[in-house]
Amino acid sequence: MSRRSIPETIISNFSSSELSYKGSDKIIFITNGDPIKHIWKRLLKKDGPWNQNDVRFFVSSALVATDPKTGYKVEEIVSELGNPESGLRRLREIMNFPMSCDAGLRDDVLSFQYVILPLLGLLTRTAITDCNLEKYVHAIFTAVYTNLEQFLYNNVMKMLETLLRRNSVVDRIVNAEALLARERYAFIPSSLGIFFLIIVRLLTELLRRIKEASVNETMYKIFHDLQRLKTTYQQSINQQRLFFISTDPLIDDLGTREYFFTILEKEMITMNKMLINGRTNLIFEQNPDSKDSITPWYYKKLARTVDVKRIYDPPGELSKEAKRVSYSSFPCNSHLIVNEEPPCLPLQNEQGTNERYNDNDLIQPVPFLEQEGKYKKIIWVKFNEEPVKIAFSGEDVSDLVEEAKIKLNGLDNFKMDLIGVYKHNSIEPLKFGQIVDDSFINRYETPIEIKVKKEVIVPNDFIKLLETGERYDMIVRVGDEVTGREYKLHSQIIGTRSEYFRSALSNNQYMKREDEKFYFVKPNITTEVFQIILRYIYGGTISLNEQDASNILKLVVAVDELLLQKEISDYLQRYLIENEAEWMQQHFEHIYQICFQSNNLLDFQKFCIDLMAKSPEKIFRSFDFTSLSEKSLISLIERDDLQMKEIEVWEYVLKWGLGKNPTLISEPTIWSEDDFRIMKDTLQHCLPLIRFFSLSSKDFLQKVRPYKKLLRCQLYEDLLKSYLDPDNEPNDNILFPRHRNIDGIIDSKIVNLNIISIISLWFDKIDVNIKFAYTKELYLPYKFELLLRGSRDGFTPKKFHALCDNKTCTITFIKLKGTEEIIGGYNPLVWKSPGFINKTKDSFIFSFKSKNNFKDPIFSRVKNMDEALVNQNYCGPSFGEDLYISVSDDNTKEYNYNECKQCSYEKKIRDTEDYFSIEDYEVFQIIM
């Protein structure tokens, strides 16, 4: 299975009986993870505290090791996880880590989506929960239980509510592609529903194992929060499916959504029973014979029963007649709806033909499967004089309307755009957001009526409603006292487009009621901007004709405040970026302040960060750098393409820290210990992003050493070693120098600026003995003028001498065919023909593994100056026999006699003396 198939497999499992198996095995897993299944052992032995990358790698490796498909001895990992000296210590460390929904790749914060969720999945692995090593398993869950309030209630539930509020599982600092590029075995959740299932299953396991858990007040609080959040999530999913295209399988597939919430509801009912009756009573209630009879096979039989009981057409399975169809085209009828009969659910026999289930094939369902009516509101309605029963789990009229649309569209081909809901014989329809209480649940003798509007209202008629104000039920006043205006609007239309209004209408917040009309006041939105928004809400179109950039920006702000559909906000941001980039640069500070006050204006945020990275000096001269938020600063200094010298980055970070602590003076030599502690706390998330190892020894001594108390002791020691010992090997975790885009240095198809920096150091005889020059900041004091490129000018000695003779200080780069290897040499003298052998002690030859692998270059100086350079009319740029390229006879032919034999230089630059072919080569003159 490929990496891409993980979400596809999860989506498939969401609509099959795989979902109802206990544990996380079918919904949290790592594919093709065999190479990392032993990593967890190495990480447990690691000294010192873990960072986020350590935790993520550990959890991913442990998920692979506990996957039954890998054949790993699960007892080994369970005994280590339950060991107080190793696994339990690390588990407590993880649970005490700060967590965030936007942790990005920071070391000191754990990602809720990409680290904590997989950890909860690991804890609910059946390989762990069903393991025979009960002593260790119990120790693992006891450790979780003792951190119930801090870890699960204060952190996990808070993070879940944050994601639910966003309607997204995306980390806003790092997207899934960037994470997978860095860590290919990371787990990427595809649906918020996964979080609910895993949390419920973990809590159920705690209740099963920890006797006193059923009377724990925190456990009750978590359960009630889950119930509340689940209801909100279900309502949100139902509303989103009308407006959004999403990869979340619960939004676009009605069958999958109903099945998922059926499973989740039943598991929450089970959890509630355990809370009420206690662990022992529940187990014996379901299985009187023995508490040990709940086996993996029991859950599989249970899943099969769920499949039989579900009342939707499961995707991909076969009916009695033929292939099943999607829910939207399933030929439903009033008899099935009224009597709540499920569609036929077939079995395939050994011959592959279809059979109906036989009652004898089924296990007897446990009690909670028969209690559907107790947790869904059952409402009888009358539609065209025909009785119809609607079961729904929502709370207000809008949920009832949505369920009615689904059921009634199945009865009839009539296309309904608006439904009026009337309680009993009431004349006035129920209001948007009105709570559906127990008085709605009634017998057929007094049905609720679903009245379909006589006229079909299409978008153009919505515009007429806007213009006439007919049948309005809300008033919105925008603008100031002088230029302001009131608009007569319609709550159901406004509520479908604006999450802000939908929430306010449902909760009766942020508004006054006058004459049974909703009343809003938005003085910060101008009438001109609000009219554009209303044309979009009622007509579905938005026009920016004759709108200047300033008004469009105000429109962006208003759209964000009113929480209109994300597509509109994204469109407006892209429009300004693509058409008004120069205006945005001129008003950068204003744009910046707007976009980072919101979590939704991601395109604007990226524009600002990109602009600061590409033109930092231009921006910082016209902008109060210290006003940057910490999040913005981190987004900027973590970029590899930030076009600043590293010492400047360090100085700006210090300046930012001082700006956040105005009581500190700028001279560190007189700081107290408290001053250093305050500054260290302020910069704690920025310091790991400074590339200290790329600084020169002079900069380190003068500008970093005075602040050494801000740095970790080990980091400071490593830095000292790197400057004092040229052969000291740097840590694998250090950040490489930034990729600076400096125009005019070199025009090369073969090498990049990192290689040119190393060559320039060799040329100036600076740090030539340092093995790890690639860790230093780019050294680019010279320009390189292209004299010859083989792919452009040809591969003959004649062409080489015509273009390169009599040029001093030339450097040659040769890319070998069939490999990424790059070899070359520097000639301080001139090339000439016809030939002779030139003497020099200042030339050198070199090799790199590839254009992007410059970590271990070979640098070889002259050993025998008498044969350092070869000038012959049948040779190209040749450095003795150590780098020799030529033709066998005619200098108009392409090079066919190329080799590297160590002779006149200290080191050989290739591991082999075999002849090689040239893919391309370039000769440059170094301009002093």
JSON list of N, CA and C in Angstrom, two decimals, residues 603-660:
[
{"chain": "A", "resi": 603, "resn": "ASP", "atom": "N", "xyz": [-3.78, 33.22, 2.84]},
{"chain": "A", "resi": 603, "resn": "ASP", "atom": "CA", "xyz": [-3.10, 33.70, 1.63]},
{"chain": "A", "resi": 603, "resn": "ASP", "atom": "C", "xyz": [-2.41, 35.04, 1.90]},
{"chain": "A", "resi": 604, "resn": "PHE", "atom": "N", "xyz": [-3.09, 35.92, 2.64]},
{"chain": "A", "resi": 604, "resn": "PHE", "atom": "CA", "xyz": [-2.48, 37.20, 3.01]},
{"chain": "A", "resi": 604, "resn": "PHE", "atom": "C", "xyz": [-1.26, 36.98, 3.91]},
{"chain": "A", "resi": 605, "resn": "GLN", "atom": "N", "xyz": [-1.40, 36.06, 4.86]},
{"chain": "A", "resi": 605, "resn": "GLN", "atom": "CA", "xyz": [-0.28, 35.79, 5.76]},
{"chain": "A", "resi": 605, "resn": "GLN", "atom": "C", "xyz": [0.92, 35.28, 4.97]},
{"chain": "A", "resi": 606, "resn": "LYS", "atom": "N", "xyz": [0.68, 34.38, 4.03]},
{"chain": "A", "resi": 606, "resn": "LYS", "atom": "CA", "xyz": [1.77, 33.86, 3.22]},
{"chain": "A", "resi": 606, "resn": "LYS", "atom": "C", "xyz": [2.40, 34.98, 2.38]},
{"chain": "A", "resi": 607, "resn": "PHE", "atom": "N", "xyz": [1.56, 35.87, 1.82]},
{"chain": "A", "resi": 607, "resn": "PHE", "atom": "CA", "xyz": [2.07, 36.99, 1.04]},
{"chain": "A", "resi": 607, "resn": "PHE", "atom": "C", "xyz": [3.00, 37.85, 1.89]},
{"chain": "A", "resi": 608, "resn": "CYS", "atom": "N", "xyz": [2.58, 38.15, 3.12]},
{"chain": "A", "resi": 608, "resn": "CYS", "atom": "CA", "xyz": [3.40, 39.01, 4.00]},
{"chain": "A", "resi": 608, "resn": "CYS", "atom": "C", "xyz": [4.71, 38.32, 4.37]},
{"chain": "A", "resi": 609, "resn": "ILE", "atom": "N", "xyz": [4.64, 37.06, 4.73]},
{"chain": "A", "resi": 609, "resn": "ILE", "atom": "CA", "xyz": [5.86, 36.35, 5.13]},
{"chain": "A", "resi": 609, "resn": "ILE", "atom": "C", "xyz": [6.79, 36.20, 3.93]},
{"chain": "A", "resi": 610, "resn": "ASP", "atom": "N", "xyz": [6.23, 35.89, 2.74]},
{"chain": "A", "resi": 610, "resn": "ASP", "atom": "CA", "xyz": [7.05, 35.78, 1.53]},
{"chain": "A", "resi": 610, "resn": "ASP", "atom": "C", "xyz": [7.75, 37.11, 1.23]},
{"chain": "A", "resi": 611, "resn": "LEU", "atom": "N", "xyz": [7.00, 38.20, 1.36]},
{"chain": "A", "resi": 611, "resn": "LEU", "atom": "CA", "xyz": [7.57, 39.52, 1.06]},
{"chain": "A", "resi": 611, "resn": "LEU", "atom": "C", "xyz": [8.67, 39.87, 2.06]},
{"chain": "A", "resi": 612, "resn": "MET", "atom": "N", "xyz": [8.45, 39.57, 3.33]},
{"chain": "A", "resi": 612, "resn": "MET", "atom": "CA", "xyz": [9.48, 39.85, 4.32]},
{"chain": "A", "resi": 612, "resn": "MET", "atom": "C", "xyz": [10.72, 38.98, 4.09]},
{"chain": "A", "resi": 613, "resn": "ALA", "atom": "N", "xyz": [10.51, 37.74, 3.63]},
{"chain": "A", "resi": 613, "resn": "ALA", "atom": "CA", "xyz": [11.65, 36.85, 3.39]},
{"chain": "A", "resi": 613, "resn": "ALA", "atom": "C", "xyz": [12.45, 37.30, 2.17]},
{"chain": "A", "resi": 614, "resn": "LYS", "atom": "N", "xyz": [11.76, 37.77, 1.12]},
{"chain": "A", "resi": 614, "resn": "LYS", "atom": "CA", "xyz": [12.45, 38.15, -0.11]},
{"chain": "A", "resi": 614, "resn": "LYS", "atom": "C", "xyz": [13.07, 39.54, -0.03]},
{"chain": "A", "resi": 615, "resn": "SER", "atom": "N", "xyz": [12.41, 40.46, 0.68]},
{"chain": "A", "resi": 615, "resn": "SER", "atom": "CA", "xyz": [12.91, 41.84, 0.75]},
{"chain": "A", "resi": 615, "resn": "SER", "atom": "C", "xyz": [12.92, 42.32, 2.20]},
{"chain": "A", "resi": 616, "resn": "PRO", "atom": "N", "xyz": [13.66, 41.67, 3.08]},
{"chain": "A", "resi": 616, "resn": "PRO", "atom": "CA", "xyz": [13.58, 42.02, 4.49]},
{"chain": "A", "resi": 616, "resn": "PRO", "atom": "C", "xyz": [14.02, 43.44, 4.79]},
{"chain": "A", "resi": 617, "resn": "GLU", "atom": "N", "xyz": [15.11, 43.90, 4.16]},
{"chain": "A", "resi": 617, "resn": "GLU", "atom": "CA", "xyz": [15.61, 45.24, 4.46]},
{"chain": "A", "resi": 617, "resn": "GLU", "atom": "C", "xyz": [14.59, 46.30, 4.05]},
{"chain": "A", "resi": 618, "resn": "LYS", "atom": "N", "xyz": [13.97, 46.10, 2.89]},
{"chain": "A", "resi": 618, "resn": "LYS", "atom": "CA", "xyz": [12.98, 47.06, 2.39]},
{"chain": "A", "resi": 618, "resn": "LYS", "atom": "C", "xyz": [11.79, 47.15, 3.34]},
{"chain": "A", "resi": 619, "resn": "ILE", "atom": "N", "xyz": [11.34, 46.00, 3.83]},
{"chain": "A", "resi": 619, "resn": "ILE", "atom": "CA", "xyz": [10.18, 45.97, 4.72]},
{"chain": "A", "resi": 619, "resn": "ILE", "atom": "C", "xyz": [10.54, 46.52, 6.09]},
{"chain": "A", "resi": 620, "resn": "PHE", "atom": "N", "xyz": [11.66, 46.07, 6.65]},
{"chain": "A", "resi": 620, "resn": "PHE", "atom": "CA", "xyz": [11.99, 46.46, 8.01]},
{"chain": "A", "resi": 620, "resn": "PHE", "atom": "C", "xyz": [12.29, 47.95, 8.15]},
{"chain": "A", "resi": 621, "resn": "ARG", "atom": "N", "xyz": [12.74, 48.58, 7.07]},
{"chain": "A", "resi": 621, "resn": "ARG", "atom": "CA", "xyz": [13.01, 50.02, 7.13]},
{"chain": "A", "resi": 621, "resn": "ARG", "atom": "C", "xyz": [11.71, 50.83, 7.26]},
{"chain": "A", "resi": 622, "resn": "SER", "atom": "N", "xyz": [10.61, 50.27, 6.73]},
{"chain": "A", "resi": 622, "resn": "SER", "atom": "CA", "xyz": [9.34, 51.01, 6.74]},
{"chain": "A", "resi": 622, "resn": "SER", "atom": "C", "xyz": [8.34, 50.39, 7.70]},
{"chain": "A", "resi": 623, "resn": "PHE", "atom": "N", "xyz": [8.80, 49.54, 8.61]},
{"chain": "A", "resi": 623, "resn": "PHE", "atom": "CA", "xyz": [7.87, 48.75, 9.40]},
{"chain": "A", "resi": 623, "resn": "PHE", "atom": "C", "xyz": [8.47, 48.54, 10.79]},
{"chain": "A", "resi": 624, "resn": "ASP", "atom": "N", "xyz": [7.64, 48.66, 11.81]},
{"chain": "A", "resi": 624, "resn": "ASP", "atom": "CA", "xyz": [8.10, 48.44, 13.18]},
{"chain": "A", "resi": 624, "resn": "ASP", "atom": "C", "xyz": [8.26, 46.94, 13.40]},
{"chain": "A", "resi": 625, "resn": "PHE", "atom": "N", "xyz": [9.48, 46.47, 13.26]},
{"chain": "A", "resi": 625, "resn": "PHE", "atom": "CA", "xyz": [9.76, 45.04, 13.34]},
{"chain": "A", "resi": 625, "resn": "PHE", "atom": "C", "xyz": [9.33, 44.45, 14.68]},
{"chain": "A", "resi": 626, "resn": "THR", "atom": "N", "xyz": [9.45, 45.22, 15.75]},
{"chain": "A", "resi": 626, "resn": "THR", "atom": "CA", "xyz": [9.13, 44.68, 17.07]},
{"chain": "A", "resi": 626, "resn": "THR", "atom": "C", "xyz": [7.63, 44.45, 17.27]},
{"chain": "A", "resi": 627, "resn": "SER", "atom": "N", "xyz": [6.80, 44.96, 16.34]},
{"chain": "A", "resi": 627, "resn": "SER", "atom": "CA", "xyz": [5.36, 44.74, 16.46]},
{"chain": "A", "resi": 627, "resn": "SER", "atom": "C", "xyz": [4.94, 43.37, 15.93]},
{"chain": "A", "resi": 628, "resn": "LEU", "atom": "N", "xyz": [5.87, 42.64, 15.30]},
{"chain": "A", "resi": 628, "resn": "LEU", "atom": "CA", "xyz": [5.56, 41.30, 14.82]},
{"chain": "A", "resi": 628, "resn": "LEU", "atom": "C", "xyz": [5.11, 40.41, 15.96]},
{"chain": "A", "resi": 629, "resn": "SER", "atom": "N", "xyz": [4.10, 39.58, 15.69]},
{"chain": "A", "resi": 629, "resn": "SER", "atom": "CA", "xyz": [3.72, 38.57, 16.68]},
{"chain": "A", "resi": 629, "resn": "SER", "atom": "C", "xyz": [4.78, 37.47, 16.69]},
{"chain": "A", "resi": 630, "resn": "GLU", "atom": "N", "xyz": [4.80, 36.70, 17.76]},
{"chain": "A", "resi": 630, "resn": "GLU", "atom": "CA", "xyz": [5.77, 35.60, 17.85]},
{"chain": "A", "resi": 630, "resn": "GLU", "atom": "C", "xyz": [5.53, 34.60, 16.72]},
{"chain": "A", "resi": 631, "resn": "LYS", "atom": "N", "xyz": [4.28, 34.31, 16.43]},
{"chain": "A", "resi": 631, "resn": "LYS", "atom": "CA", "xyz": [3.95, 33.38, 15.35]},
{"chain": "A", "resi": 631, "resn": "LYS", "atom": "C", "xyz": [4.51, 33.86, 14.02]},
{"chain": "A", "resi": 632, "resn": "SER", "atom": "N", "xyz": [4.37, 35.17, 13.74]},
{"chain": "A", "resi": 632, "resn": "SER", "atom": "CA", "xyz": [4.87, 35.73, 12.49]},
{"chain": "A", "resi": 632, "resn": "SER", "atom": "C", "xyz": [6.39, 35.67, 12.43]},
{"chain": "A", "resi": 633, "resn": "LEU", "atom": "N", "xyz": [7.02, 36.02, 13.54]},
{"chain": "A", "resi": 633, "resn": "LEU", "atom": "CA", "xyz": [8.49, 35.99, 13.58]},
{"chain": "A", "resi": 633, "resn": "LEU", "atom": "C", "xyz": [9.01, 34.58, 13.34]},
{"chain": "A", "resi": 634, "resn": "ILE", "atom": "N", "xyz": [8.38, 33.62, 13.97]},
{"chain": "A", "resi": 634, "resn": "ILE", "atom": "CA", "xyz": [8.80, 32.22, 13.78]},
{"chain": "A", "resi": 634, "resn": "ILE", "atom": "C", "xyz": [8.60, 31.80, 12.33]},
{"chain": "A", "resi": 635, "resn": "SER", "atom": "N", "xyz": [7.46, 32.16, 11.75]},
{"chain": "A", "resi": 635, "resn": "SER", "atom": "CA", "xyz": [7.21, 31.81, 10.35]},
{"chain": "A", "resi": 635, "resn": "SER", "atom": "C", "xyz": [8.27, 32.40, 9.43]},
{"chain": "A", "resi": 636, "resn": "LEU", "atom": "N", "xyz": [8.81, 33.55, 9.82]},
{"chain": "A", "resi": 636, "resn": "LEU", "atom": "CA", "xyz": [9.82, 34.22, 9.00]},
{"chain": "A", "resi": 636, "resn": "LEU", "atom": "C", "xyz": [11.19, 33.59, 9.17]},
{"chain": "A", "resi": 637, "resn": "ILE", "atom": "N", "xyz": [11.65, 33.45, 10.41]},
{"chain": "A", "resi": 637, "resn": "ILE", "atom": "CA", "xyz": [13.04, 33.03, 10.62]},
{"chain": "A", "resi": 637, "resn": "ILE", "atom": "C", "xyz": [13.24, 31.53, 10.44]},
{"chain": "A", "resi": 638, "resn": "GLU", "atom": "N", "xyz": [12.15, 30.76, 10.34]},
{"chain": "A", "resi": 638, "resn": "GLU", "atom": "CA", "xyz": [12.34, 29.33, 10.08]},
{"chain": "A", "resi": 638, "resn": "GLU", "atom": "C", "xyz": [12.51, 29.03, 8.59]},
{"chain": "A", "resi": 639, "resn": "ARG", "atom": "N", "xyz": [12.36, 30.05, 7.74]},
{"chain": "A", "resi": 639, "resn": "ARG", "atom": "CA", "xyz": [12.44, 29.84, 6.29]},
{"chain": "A", "resi": 639, "resn": "ARG", "atom": "C", "xyz": [13.88, 29.72, 5.83]},
{"chain": "A", "resi": 640, "resn": "ASP", "atom": "N", "xyz": [14.10, 28.75, 4.95]},
{"chain": "A", "resi": 640, "resn": "ASP", "atom": "CA", "xyz": [15.43, 28.58, 4.36]},
{"chain": "A", "resi": 640, "resn": "ASP", "atom": "C", "xyz": [15.77, 29.68, 3.38]},
{"chain": "A", "resi": 641, "resn": "ASP", "atom": "N", "xyz": [14.74, 30.33, 2.80]},
{"chain": "A", "resi": 641, "resn": "ASP", "atom": "CA", "xyz": [14.98, 31.32, 1.76]},
{"chain": "A", "resi": 641, "resn": "ASP", "atom": "C", "xyz": [14.93, 32.76, 2.29]},
{"chain": "A", "resi": 642, "resn": "LEU", "atom": "N", "xyz": [15.04, 32.96, 3.59]},
{"chain": "A", "resi": 642, "resn": "LEU", "atom": "CA", "xyz": [15.10, 34.31, 4.15]},
{"chain": "A", "resi": 642, "resn": "LEU", "atom": "C", "xyz": [16.38, 34.98, 3.68]},
{"chain": "A", "resi": 643, "resn": "GLN", "atom": "N", "xyz": [16.22, 36.09, 2.96]},
{"chain": "A", "resi": 643, "resn": "GLN", "atom": "CA", "xyz": [17.36, 36.75, 2.31]},
{"chain": "A", "resi": 643, "resn": "GLN", "atom": "C", "xyz": [18.06, 37.72, 3.25]},
{"chain": "A", "resi": 644, "resn": "MET", "atom": "N", "xyz": [18.61, 37.20, 4.31]},
{"chain": "A", "resi": 644, "resn": "MET", "atom": "CA", "xyz": [19.37, 37.99, 5.27]},
{"chain": "A", "resi": 644, "resn": "MET", "atom": "C", "xyz": [20.60, 37.20, 5.71]},
{"chain": "A", "resi": 645, "resn": "LYS", "atom": "N", "xyz": [21.65, 37.92, 6.06]},
{"chain": "A", "resi": 645, "resn": "LYS", "atom": "CA", "xyz": [22.78, 37.26, 6.68]},
{"chain": "A", "resi": 645, "resn": "LYS", "atom": "C", "xyz": [22.35, 36.77, 8.07]},
{"chain": "A", "resi": 646, "resn": "GLU", "atom": "N", "xyz": [22.93, 35.64, 8.48]},
{"chain": "A", "resi": 646, "resn": "GLU", "atom": "CA", "xyz": [22.47, 35.04, 9.74]},
{"chain": "A", "resi": 646, "resn": "GLU", "atom": "C", "xyz": [22.74, 35.94, 10.94]},
{"chain": "A", "resi": 647, "resn": "ILE", "atom": "N", "xyz": [23.83, 36.71, 10.89]},
{"chain": "A", "resi": 647, "resn": "ILE", "atom": "CA", "xyz": [24.11, 37.60, 12.01]},
{"chain": "A", "resi": 647, "resn": "ILE", "atom": "C", "xyz": [23.06, 38.70, 12.09]},
{"chain": "A", "resi": 648, "resn": "GLU", "atom": "N", "xyz": [22.50, 39.10, 10.93]},
{"chain": "A", "resi": 648, "resn": "GLU", "atom": "CA", "xyz": [21.43, 40.09, 10.92]},
{"chain": "A", "resi": 648, "resn": "GLU", "atom": "C", "xyz": [20.14, 39.49, 11.50]},
{"chain": "A", "resi": 649, "resn": "VAL", "atom": "N", "xyz": [19.89, 38.23, 11.17]},
{"chain": "A", "resi": 649, "resn": "VAL", "atom": "CA", "xyz": [18.72, 37.56, 11.75]},
{"chain": "A", "resi": 649, "resn": "VAL", "atom": "C", "xyz": [18.83, 37.55, 13.27]},
{"chain": "A", "resi": 650, "resn": "TRP", "atom": "N", "xyz": [20.02, 37.20, 13.78]},
{"chain": "A", "resi": 650, "resn": "TRP", "atom": "CA", "xyz": [20.25, 37.17, 15.22]},
{"chain": "A", "resi": 650, "resn": "TRP", "atom": "C", "xyz": [20.04, 38.55, 15.84]},
{"chain": "A", "resi": 651, "resn": "GLU", "atom": "N", "xyz": [20.54, 39.57, 15.19]},
{"chain": "A", "resi": 651, "resn": "GLU", "atom": "CA", "xyz": [20.40, 40.92, 15.73]},
{"chain": "A", "resi": 651, "resn": "GLU", "atom": "C", "xyz": [18.94, 41.37, 15.73]},
{"chain": "A", "resi": 652, "resn": "TYR", "atom": "N", "xyz": [18.19, 41.01, 14.68]},
{"chain": "A", "resi": 652, "resn": "TYR", "atom": "CA", "xyz": [16.77, 41.39, 14.65]},
{"chain": "A", "resi": 652, "resn": "TYR", "atom": "C", "xyz": [15.98, 40.63, 15.71]},
{"chain": "A", "resi": 653, "resn": "VAL", "atom": "N", "xyz": [16.31, 39.38, 15.94]},
{"chain": "A", "resi": 653, "resn": "VAL", "atom": "CA", "xyz": [15.61, 38.61, 16.98]},
{"chain": "A", "resi": 653, "resn": "VAL", "atom": "C", "xyz": [15.88, 39.21, 18.36]},
{"chain": "A", "resi": 654, "resn": "LEU", "atom": "N", "xyz": [17.12, 39.61, 18.61]},
{"chain": "A", "resi": 654, "resn": "LEU", "atom": "CA", "xyz": [17.43, 40.28, 19.87]},
{"chain": "A", "resi": 654, "resn": "LEU", "atom": "C", "xyz": [16.66, 41.60, 20.00]},
{"chain": "A", "resi": 655, "resn": "LYS", "atom": "N", "xyz": [16.59, 42.33, 18.89]},
{"chain": "A", "resi": 655, "resn": "LYS", "atom": "CA", "xyz": [15.86, 43.61, 18.89]},
{"chain": "A", "resi": 655, "resn": "LYS", "atom": "C", "xyz": [14.38, 43.37, 19.18]},
{"chain": "A", "resi": 656, "resn": "TRP", "atom": "N", "xyz": [13.83, 42.31, 18.59]},
{"chain": "A", "resi": 656, "resn": "TRP", "atom": "CA", "xyz": [12.42, 41.97, 18.84]},
{"chain": "A", "resi": 656, "resn": "TRP", "atom": "C", "xyz": [12.21, 41.62, 20.31]},
{"chain": "A", "resi": 657, "resn": "GLY", "atom": "N", "xyz": [13.13, 40.82, 20.88]},
{"chain": "A", "resi": 657, "resn": "GLY", "atom": "CA", "xyz": [13.02, 40.46, 22.28]},
{"chain": "A", "resi": 657, "resn": "GLY", "atom": "C", "xyz": [13.09, 41.66, 23.20]},
{"chain": "A", "resi": 658, "resn": "LEU", "atom": "N", "xyz": [13.97, 42.61, 22.89]},
{"chain": "A", "resi": 658, "resn": "LEU", "atom": "CA", "xyz": [14.05, 43.83, 23.69]},
{"chain": "A", "resi": 658, "resn": "LEU", "atom": "C", "xyz": [12.78, 44.65, 23.57]},
{"chain": "A", "resi": 659, "resn": "GLY", "atom": "N", "xyz": [12.19, 44.65, 22.36]},
{"chain": "A", "resi": 659, "resn": "GLY", "atom": "CA", "xyz": [10.95, 45.38, 22.16]},
{"chain": "A", "resi": 659, "resn": "GLY", "atom": "C", "xyz": [9.81, 44.81, 22.99]},
{"chain": "A", "resi": 660, "resn": "LYS", "atom": "N", "xyz": [9.84, 43.50, 23.22]},
{"chain": "A", "resi": 660, "resn": "LYS", "atom": "CA", "xyz": [8.81, 42.87, 24.05]},
{"chain": "A", "resi": 660, "resn": "LYS", "atom": "C", "xyz": [9.07, 43.06, 25.54]}
]
